[in-house]
Short mmCIF file of C-alpha atoms in Angstrom, two decimals:
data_model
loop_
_atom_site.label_atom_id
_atom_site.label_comp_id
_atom_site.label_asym_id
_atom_site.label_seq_id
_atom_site.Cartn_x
_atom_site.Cartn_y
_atom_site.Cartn_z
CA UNK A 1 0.00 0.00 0.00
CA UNK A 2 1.64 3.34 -1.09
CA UNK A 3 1.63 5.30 2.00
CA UNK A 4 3.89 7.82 4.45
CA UNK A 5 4.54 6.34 7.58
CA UNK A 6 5.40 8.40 10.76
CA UNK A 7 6.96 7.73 13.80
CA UNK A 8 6.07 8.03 16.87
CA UNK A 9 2.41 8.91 16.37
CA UNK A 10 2.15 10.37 20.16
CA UNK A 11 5.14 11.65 22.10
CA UNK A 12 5.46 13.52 25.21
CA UNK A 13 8.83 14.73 26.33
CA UNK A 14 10.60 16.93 28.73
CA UNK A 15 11.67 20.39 27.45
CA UNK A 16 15.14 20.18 26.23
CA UNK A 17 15.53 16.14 25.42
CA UNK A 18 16.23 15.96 21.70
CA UNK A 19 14.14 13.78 19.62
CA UNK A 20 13.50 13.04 15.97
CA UNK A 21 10.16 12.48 14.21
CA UNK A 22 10.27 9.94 11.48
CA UNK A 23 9.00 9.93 8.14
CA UNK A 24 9.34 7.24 5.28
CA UNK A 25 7.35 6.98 2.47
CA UNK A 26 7.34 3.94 0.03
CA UNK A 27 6.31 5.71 -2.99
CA UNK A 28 9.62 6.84 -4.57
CA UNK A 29 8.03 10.36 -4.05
CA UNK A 30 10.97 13.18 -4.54
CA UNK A 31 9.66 16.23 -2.86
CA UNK A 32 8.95 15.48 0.79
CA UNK A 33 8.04 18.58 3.32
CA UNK A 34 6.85 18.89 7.25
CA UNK A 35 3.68 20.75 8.73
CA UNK A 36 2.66 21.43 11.93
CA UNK A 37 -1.14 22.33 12.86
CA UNK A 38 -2.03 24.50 15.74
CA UNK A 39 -5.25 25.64 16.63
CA UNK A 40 -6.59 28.86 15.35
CA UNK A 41 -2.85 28.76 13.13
CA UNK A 42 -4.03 25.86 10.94
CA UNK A 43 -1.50 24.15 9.10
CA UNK A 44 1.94 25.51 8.77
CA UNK A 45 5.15 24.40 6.52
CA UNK A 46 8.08 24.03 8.51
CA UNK A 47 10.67 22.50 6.33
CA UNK A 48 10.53 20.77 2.39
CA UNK A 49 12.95 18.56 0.37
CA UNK A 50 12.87 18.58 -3.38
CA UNK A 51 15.06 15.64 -3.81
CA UNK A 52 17.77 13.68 -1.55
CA UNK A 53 20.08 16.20 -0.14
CA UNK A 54 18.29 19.36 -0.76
CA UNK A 55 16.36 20.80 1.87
CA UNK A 56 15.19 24.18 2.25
CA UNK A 57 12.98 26.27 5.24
CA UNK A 58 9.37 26.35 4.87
CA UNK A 59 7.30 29.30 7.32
CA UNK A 60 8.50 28.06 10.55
CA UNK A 61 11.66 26.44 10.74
CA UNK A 62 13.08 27.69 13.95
CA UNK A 63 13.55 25.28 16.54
CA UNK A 64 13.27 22.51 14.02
CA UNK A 65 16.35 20.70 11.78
CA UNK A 66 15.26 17.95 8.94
CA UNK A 67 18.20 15.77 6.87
CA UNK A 68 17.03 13.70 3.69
CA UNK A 69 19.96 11.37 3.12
CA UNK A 70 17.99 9.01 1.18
CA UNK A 71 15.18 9.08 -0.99
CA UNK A 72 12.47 7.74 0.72
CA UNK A 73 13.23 9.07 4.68
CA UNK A 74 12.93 12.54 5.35
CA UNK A 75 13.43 13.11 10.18
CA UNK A 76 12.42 15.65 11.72
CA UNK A 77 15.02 16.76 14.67
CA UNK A 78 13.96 19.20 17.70
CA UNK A 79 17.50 19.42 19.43
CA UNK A 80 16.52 21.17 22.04
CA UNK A 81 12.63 21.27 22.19
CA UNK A 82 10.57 23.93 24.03
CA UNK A 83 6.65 23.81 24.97
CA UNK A 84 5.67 26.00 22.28
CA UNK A 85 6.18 23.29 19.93
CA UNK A 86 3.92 21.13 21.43
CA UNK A 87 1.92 20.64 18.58
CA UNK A 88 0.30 18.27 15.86
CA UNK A 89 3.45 17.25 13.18
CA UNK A 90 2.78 15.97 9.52
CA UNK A 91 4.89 14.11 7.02
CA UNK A 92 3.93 14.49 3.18
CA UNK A 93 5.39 13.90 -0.49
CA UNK A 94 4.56 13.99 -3.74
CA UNK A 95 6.38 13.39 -6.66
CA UNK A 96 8.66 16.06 -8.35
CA UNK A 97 5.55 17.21 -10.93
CA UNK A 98 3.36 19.90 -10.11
CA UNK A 99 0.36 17.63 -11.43
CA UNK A 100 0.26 15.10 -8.59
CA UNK A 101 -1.53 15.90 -5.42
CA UNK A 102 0.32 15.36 -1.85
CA UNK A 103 0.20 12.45 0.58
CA UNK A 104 0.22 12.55 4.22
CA UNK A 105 1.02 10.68 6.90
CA UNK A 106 -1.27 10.00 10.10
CA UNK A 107 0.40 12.28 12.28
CA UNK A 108 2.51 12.83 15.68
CA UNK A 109 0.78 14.41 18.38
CA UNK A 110 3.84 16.25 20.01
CA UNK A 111 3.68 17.40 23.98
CA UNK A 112 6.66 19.13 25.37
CA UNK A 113 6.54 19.62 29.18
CA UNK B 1 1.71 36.41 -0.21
CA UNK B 2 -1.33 33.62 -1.18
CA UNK B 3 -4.45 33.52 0.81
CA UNK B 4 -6.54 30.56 1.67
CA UNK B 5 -10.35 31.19 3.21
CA UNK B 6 -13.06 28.82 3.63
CA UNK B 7 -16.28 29.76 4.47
CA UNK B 8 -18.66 28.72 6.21
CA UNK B 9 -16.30 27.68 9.27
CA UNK B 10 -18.63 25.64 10.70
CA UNK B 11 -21.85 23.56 9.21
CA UNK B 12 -24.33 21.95 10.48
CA UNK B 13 -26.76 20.03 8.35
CA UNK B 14 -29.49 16.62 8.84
CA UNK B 15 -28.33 14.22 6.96
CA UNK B 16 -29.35 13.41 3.18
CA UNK B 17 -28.78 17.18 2.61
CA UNK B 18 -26.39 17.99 -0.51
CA UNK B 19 -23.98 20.41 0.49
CA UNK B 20 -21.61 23.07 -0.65
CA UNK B 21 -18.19 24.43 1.20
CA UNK B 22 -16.12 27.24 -0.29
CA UNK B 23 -12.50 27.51 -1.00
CA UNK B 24 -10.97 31.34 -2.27
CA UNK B 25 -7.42 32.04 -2.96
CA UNK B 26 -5.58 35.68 -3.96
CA UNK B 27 -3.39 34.40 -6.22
CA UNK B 28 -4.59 32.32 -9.10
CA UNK B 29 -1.20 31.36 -10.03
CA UNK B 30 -1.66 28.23 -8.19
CA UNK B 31 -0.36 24.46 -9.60
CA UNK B 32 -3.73 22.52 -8.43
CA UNK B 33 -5.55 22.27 -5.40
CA UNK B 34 -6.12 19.76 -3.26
CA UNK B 35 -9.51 18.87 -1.10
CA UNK B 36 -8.37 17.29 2.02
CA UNK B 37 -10.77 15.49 4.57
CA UNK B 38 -9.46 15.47 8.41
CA UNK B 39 -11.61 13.53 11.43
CA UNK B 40 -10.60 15.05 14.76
CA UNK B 41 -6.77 14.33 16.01
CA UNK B 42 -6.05 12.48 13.08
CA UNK B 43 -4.65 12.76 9.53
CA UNK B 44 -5.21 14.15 6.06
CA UNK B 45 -7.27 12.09 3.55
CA UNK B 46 -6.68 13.49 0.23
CA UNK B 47 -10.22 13.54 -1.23
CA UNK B 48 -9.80 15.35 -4.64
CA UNK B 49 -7.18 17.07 -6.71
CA UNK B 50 -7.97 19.51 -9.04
CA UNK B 51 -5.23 20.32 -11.58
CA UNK B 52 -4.98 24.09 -12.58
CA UNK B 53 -6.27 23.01 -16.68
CA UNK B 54 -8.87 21.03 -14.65
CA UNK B 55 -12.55 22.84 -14.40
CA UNK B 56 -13.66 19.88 -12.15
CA UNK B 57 -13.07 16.90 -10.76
CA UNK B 58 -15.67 13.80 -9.38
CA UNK B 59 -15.35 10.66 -6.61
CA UNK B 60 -18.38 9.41 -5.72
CA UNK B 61 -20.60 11.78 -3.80
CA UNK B 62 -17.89 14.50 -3.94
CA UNK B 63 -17.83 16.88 -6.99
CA UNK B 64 -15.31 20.02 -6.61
CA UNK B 65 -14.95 22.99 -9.14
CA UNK B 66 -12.08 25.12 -9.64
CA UNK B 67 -12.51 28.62 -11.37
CA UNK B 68 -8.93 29.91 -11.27
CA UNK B 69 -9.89 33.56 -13.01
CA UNK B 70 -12.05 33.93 -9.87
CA UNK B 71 -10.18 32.75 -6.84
CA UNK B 72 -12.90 30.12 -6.46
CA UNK B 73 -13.22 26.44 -5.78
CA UNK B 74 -15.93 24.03 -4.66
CA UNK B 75 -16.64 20.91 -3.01
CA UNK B 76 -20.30 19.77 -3.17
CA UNK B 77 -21.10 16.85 -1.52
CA UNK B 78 -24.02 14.95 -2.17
CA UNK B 79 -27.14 13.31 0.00
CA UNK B 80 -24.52 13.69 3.06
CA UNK B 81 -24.28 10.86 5.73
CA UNK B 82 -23.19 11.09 9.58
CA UNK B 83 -20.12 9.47 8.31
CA UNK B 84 -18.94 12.69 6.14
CA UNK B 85 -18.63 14.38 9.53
CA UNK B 86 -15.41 16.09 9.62
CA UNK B 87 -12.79 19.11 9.19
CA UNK B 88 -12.97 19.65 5.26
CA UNK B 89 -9.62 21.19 4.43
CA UNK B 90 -9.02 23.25 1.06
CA UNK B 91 -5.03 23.73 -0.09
CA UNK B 92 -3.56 25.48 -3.31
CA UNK B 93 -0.49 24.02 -3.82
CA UNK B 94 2.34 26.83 -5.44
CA UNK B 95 5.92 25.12 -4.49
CA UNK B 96 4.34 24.20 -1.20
CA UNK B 97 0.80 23.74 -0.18
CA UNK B 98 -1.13 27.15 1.25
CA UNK B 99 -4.18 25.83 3.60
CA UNK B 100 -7.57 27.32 4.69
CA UNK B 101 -8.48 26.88 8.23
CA UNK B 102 -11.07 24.64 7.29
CA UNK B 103 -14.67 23.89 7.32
CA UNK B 104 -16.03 22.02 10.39
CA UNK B 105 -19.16 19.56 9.01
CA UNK B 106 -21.71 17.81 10.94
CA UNK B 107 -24.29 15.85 9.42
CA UNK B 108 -26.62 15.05 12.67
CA UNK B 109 -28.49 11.62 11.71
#
């Protein structure tokens, strides 16, 4: 099934602990990219890949650090989280065309303490 | 800077009622855009994509327009069920995607 997978899909941590936020898809999908969803904020871009070692900021990428050393993986990495990132993370791709739509994965519900 | 509204923000509606939420954008130099459905806590389900040539696009009881000249696009759902309660997301997608807040839909059985 042609899917992107995330890992963990709840997580609550202490501020400062590093952690990383996995994301794999199986479709052979180039462009890969990270939202977060707050409420009243709605969804917001925080970092995008448009093919295995390019990655570039999206609208919030403070606090946040993402590495796409192969094709189909794409972490997210909070080295030193804070509680203002607590928050509702999102994997997607696509593939490189404009034509396709995006697919998401299920999710990580993020608490930092 | 693109914009992304969707009105109403909230709908309520007894079920077997057809159905219409609104997606407007600034910028009609969009790609496509995407419908997205979301139940509460959990993940996107891409329900339609709309490519930018593309006036509309069809799955089942879902039917959404796109008039790019106008800013406008459409999802109409038809004879709604309890089920097709959810957050009804509209996105423009540029070299990322741009998102509405949403429509909130309940169809009360």
């Amino acid at each position: 099934e042609a899917q992107v997978t995330q890992n963990p899909r709840y997580l609550i941590t202490v501020t400062g602990k590093k952690l990383t936020v996995t994301c794999s898809q199986n479709m052979n999908h180039e462009y890969m990219s990270w939202y977060r969803q707050d409420p009243g904020l709605g969804l917001r871009q925080i970092y995008y890949s448009m093919n295995v070692e390019v990655t570039d900021k999206g609208d919030v990428p403070e606090g946040y650090k993402v590495s796409r050393k192969e094709k189909r993986n794409f972490p997210l990495i909070l080295e030193s989280p804070s509680p203002n990132q607590t928050s509702l993370y999102f994997c997607a791709s696509r593939p490189s065309q404009a034509n396709y739509g995006y697919t998401f994965g299920s999710g990580t519900r993020l608490t930092v303490v | 800077k693109q914009e992304v509204t969707q009105i109403p923000a909230a709908l309520s509606v007894p079920e077997g009622e057809n159905l219409v939420l609104n997606c407007s954008f600034t910028d009609s130099a969009i790609y496509n855009l995407q419908w997205f459905r979301q139940d509460p806590g959990k993940g996107l389900t891409s329900l339609l994509l709309i490519q930018s040539s593309q006036r509309e696009q069809t799955s089942g009881r879902l039917n959404a327009s796109l008039d790019k000249s106008s800013g406008r696009s459409t999802l109409y759902i038809a004879a709604s069920q309890p089920g097709d309660s959810a957050t009804y997301l509209c996105a423009v997608i540029l070299n990322k995607l741009v998102f509405g807040a949403g429509t909130i839909l309940r169809v009360k059985s």
